[in-house]
Amino acid sequence: MPHAAAMPSEPPFVTTPATDLASARVLFAALQARAKAGGVALRPPPPEPASCCGRGCNGCVWEGFFHAAEYWRQEALALLGLDGQGETLPQ
């Protein structure tokens, strides 16, 4: 069974991990909108860090945020039946 094509208006950042706060916010909003349109419940995305000291620490809170954001993205894609490339998985 062939995969259905991604929605033509599917933004590319939905299929790639967030790399900064702006892309994370857009990614969260896009996947939440798609879930709402499809009647799928997603857990809330990870909260944005509020305690970064700005010194570039090893294990910065932002590193944890982006790892959590990627986990959330993968979970959302699975719940939405997408393969991470914007294509619908066969049922």
C-alpha atoms as an extended CHARMM CRD file, in Angstrom:
* protein
*
        91  EXT
         1         1  MET       CA              0.0000000000        0.0000000000        0.0000000000  PROA      1               0.0000000000
         2         2  PRO       CA              1.6170000000        3.3220000000       -1.0130000000  PROA      2               0.0000000000
         3         3  HSD       CA              2.0360000000        6.0960000000        1.5070000000  PROA      3               0.0000000000
         4         4  ALA       CA             -0.2490000000        9.0810000000        1.2130000000  PROA      4               0.0000000000
         5         5  ALA       CA              1.5720000000       12.2750000000        0.3660000000  PROA      5               0.0000000000
         6         6  ALA       CA              2.1390000000       14.8710000000        3.0470000000  PROA      6               0.0000000000
         7         7  MET       CA             -0.2810000000       17.7430000000        3.1720000000  PROA      7               0.0000000000
         8         8  PRO       CA              0.9330000000       20.2390000000        0.5430000000  PROA      8               0.0000000000
         9         9  SER       CA              1.0430000000       23.0250000000        3.1120000000  PROA      9               0.0000000000
        10        10  GLU       CA              3.0130000000       20.9030000000        5.5890000000  PROA      10              0.0000000000
        11        11  PRO       CA              5.8110000000       23.0920000000        6.9210000000  PROA      11              0.0000000000
        12        12  PRO       CA              9.2550000000       21.4580000000        6.7610000000  PROA      12              0.0000000000
        13        13  PHE       CA              9.9790000000       22.0360000000       10.4540000000  PROA      13              0.0000000000
        14        14  VAL       CA              7.2360000000       19.5830000000       11.3670000000  PROA      14              0.0000000000
        15        15  THR       CA              9.4250000000       16.8550000000        9.8950000000  PROA      15              0.0000000000
        16        16  THR       CA             12.7230000000       18.0350000000       11.3990000000  PROA      16              0.0000000000
        17        17  PRO       CA             13.8160000000       18.6190000000       15.0020000000  PROA      17              0.0000000000
        18        18  ALA       CA             13.7090000000       22.0860000000       16.5340000000  PROA      18              0.0000000000
        19        19  THR       CA             17.0810000000       23.8270000000       16.6290000000  PROA      19              0.0000000000
        20        20  ASP       CA             16.1820000000       27.0170000000       18.4780000000  PROA      20              0.0000000000
        21        21  LEU       CA             13.3680000000       28.4010000000       20.5960000000  PROA      21              0.0000000000
        22        22  ALA       CA             11.5470000000       29.9810000000       17.6590000000  PROA      22              0.0000000000
        23        23  SER       CA             11.5250000000       26.7450000000       15.6480000000  PROA      23              0.0000000000
        24        24  ALA       CA             10.4210000000       24.7940000000       18.7410000000  PROA      24              0.0000000000
        25        25  ARG       CA              7.4760000000       27.1220000000       19.2830000000  PROA      25              0.0000000000
        26        26  VAL       CA              6.4340000000       26.8660000000       15.6300000000  PROA      26              0.0000000000
        27        27  LEU       CA              6.8500000000       23.0780000000       15.6450000000  PROA      27              0.0000000000
        28        28  PHE       CA              4.7510000000       22.7250000000       18.8090000000  PROA      28              0.0000000000
        29        29  ALA       CA              2.0040000000       24.9670000000       17.3980000000  PROA      29              0.0000000000
        30        30  ALA       CA              1.9330000000       23.1780000000       14.0320000000  PROA      30              0.0000000000
        31        31  LEU       CA              1.7030000000       19.6980000000       15.5180000000  PROA      31              0.0000000000
        32        32  GLN       CA             -0.8700000000       20.7890000000       18.1050000000  PROA      32              0.0000000000
        33        33  ALA       CA             -3.0090000000       22.3430000000       15.3470000000  PROA      33              0.0000000000
        34        34  ARG       CA             -2.7830000000       19.1760000000       13.2790000000  PROA      34              0.0000000000
        35        35  ALA       CA             -3.7190000000       17.0830000000       16.3120000000  PROA      35              0.0000000000
        36        36  LYS       CA             -6.6730000000       19.3230000000       17.1210000000  PROA      36              0.0000000000
        37        37  ALA       CA             -7.8990000000       19.1360000000       13.5220000000  PROA      37              0.0000000000
        38        38  GLY       CA             -7.6720000000       15.3470000000       13.6600000000  PROA      38              0.0000000000
        39        39  GLY       CA             -9.2310000000       15.0050000000       17.1130000000  PROA      39              0.0000000000
        40        40  VAL       CA             -6.0030000000       13.6280000000       18.5840000000  PROA      40              0.0000000000
        41        41  ALA       CA             -5.0180000000       14.4970000000       22.1490000000  PROA      41              0.0000000000
        42        42  LEU       CA             -1.3570000000       15.3260000000       22.6880000000  PROA      42              0.0000000000
        43        43  ARG       CA              0.3110000000       15.9040000000       26.0230000000  PROA      43              0.0000000000
        44        44  PRO       CA              1.5950000000       19.4530000000       26.5220000000  PROA      44              0.0000000000
        45        45  PRO       CA              5.0000000000       20.1900000000       24.9890000000  PROA      45              0.0000000000
        46        46  PRO       CA              7.9490000000       20.5710000000       27.3600000000  PROA      46              0.0000000000
        47        47  PRO       CA              8.1540000000       23.8830000000       29.2100000000  PROA      47              0.0000000000
        48        48  GLU       CA             10.7160000000       26.4330000000       28.0920000000  PROA      48              0.0000000000
        49        49  PRO       CA             13.7120000000       26.7350000000       30.4130000000  PROA      49              0.0000000000
        50        50  ALA       CA             13.6730000000       29.6810000000       32.7680000000  PROA      50              0.0000000000
        51        51  SER       CA             16.9340000000       29.0860000000       34.6230000000  PROA      51              0.0000000000
        52        52  CYS       CA             19.6930000000       29.3590000000       31.9930000000  PROA      52              0.0000000000
        53        53  CYS       CA             22.7070000000       31.2800000000       33.2720000000  PROA      53              0.0000000000
        54        54  GLY       CA             24.0120000000       31.9810000000       29.7620000000  PROA      54              0.0000000000
        55        55  ARG       CA             27.5200000000       30.6330000000       30.4400000000  PROA      55              0.0000000000
        56        56  GLY       CA             27.3600000000       27.7180000000       27.9900000000  PROA      56              0.0000000000
        57        57  CYS       CA             27.4070000000       25.0470000000       30.6710000000  PROA      57              0.0000000000
        58        58  ASN       CA             27.9510000000       21.4040000000       29.7910000000  PROA      58              0.0000000000
        59        59  GLY       CA             24.4520000000       19.9620000000       30.1900000000  PROA      59              0.0000000000
        60        60  CYS       CA             22.7420000000       23.3340000000       29.7460000000  PROA      60              0.0000000000
        61        61  VAL       CA             19.0240000000       23.4340000000       30.4470000000  PROA      61              0.0000000000
        62        62  TRP       CA             18.5270000000       24.2020000000       26.7400000000  PROA      62              0.0000000000
        63        63  GLU       CA             20.1310000000       20.8860000000       25.7690000000  PROA      63              0.0000000000
        64        64  GLY       CA             17.5810000000       19.1060000000       27.9470000000  PROA      64              0.0000000000
        65        65  PHE       CA             14.7760000000       21.1960000000       26.4670000000  PROA      65              0.0000000000
        66        66  PHE       CA             15.7130000000       20.2970000000       22.8830000000  PROA      66              0.0000000000
        67        67  HSD       CA             16.0160000000       16.5960000000       23.7720000000  PROA      67              0.0000000000
        68        68  ALA       CA             12.5760000000       16.7580000000       25.4110000000  PROA      68              0.0000000000
        69        69  ALA       CA             11.1990000000       18.6820000000       22.4130000000  PROA      69              0.0000000000
        70        70  GLU       CA             12.4490000000       15.9720000000       20.0380000000  PROA      70              0.0000000000
        71        71  TYR       CA             10.9200000000       13.2390000000       22.2140000000  PROA      71              0.0000000000
        72        72  TRP       CA              7.6250000000       15.1830000000       22.2040000000  PROA      72              0.0000000000
        73        73  ARG       CA              7.8150000000       15.6230000000       18.4010000000  PROA      73              0.0000000000
        74        74  GLN       CA              8.4050000000       11.9030000000       17.8450000000  PROA      74              0.0000000000
        75        75  GLU       CA              5.5500000000       11.0060000000       20.2000000000  PROA      75              0.0000000000
        76        76  ALA       CA              3.2310000000       13.4900000000       18.4620000000  PROA      76              0.0000000000
        77        77  LEU       CA              4.1450000000       12.1290000000       15.0310000000  PROA      77              0.0000000000
        78        78  ALA       CA              3.4060000000        8.5940000000       16.2090000000  PROA      78              0.0000000000
        79        79  LEU       CA              0.0320000000        9.6010000000       17.6570000000  PROA      79              0.0000000000
        80        80  LEU       CA             -0.7960000000       11.4410000000       14.4380000000  PROA      80              0.0000000000
        81        81  GLY       CA              0.1530000000        8.3890000000       12.3830000000  PROA      81              0.0000000000
        82        82  LEU       CA              3.0140000000       10.1710000000       10.6140000000  PROA      82              0.0000000000
        83        83  ASP       CA              6.3990000000        8.6600000000        9.8580000000  PROA      83              0.0000000000
        84        84  GLY       CA              8.5350000000       11.7080000000       10.6260000000  PROA      84              0.0000000000
        85        85  GLN       CA              8.7510000000       12.6400000000        6.9610000000  PROA      85              0.0000000000
        86        86  GLY       CA              5.2460000000       14.0780000000        6.8370000000  PROA      86              0.0000000000
        87        87  GLU       CA              3.7960000000       10.9350000000        5.2490000000  PROA      87              0.0000000000
        88        88  THR       CA              0.8250000000        9.1160000000        6.6760000000  PROA      88              0.0000000000
        89        89  LEU       CA              1.5660000000        5.6110000000        7.8670000000  PROA      89              0.0000000000
        90        90  PRO       CA             -0.6470000000        2.7970000000        6.5650000000  PROA      90              0.0000000000
        91        91  GLN       CA             -3.3630000000        1.7250000000        8.9670000000  PROA      91              0.0000000000
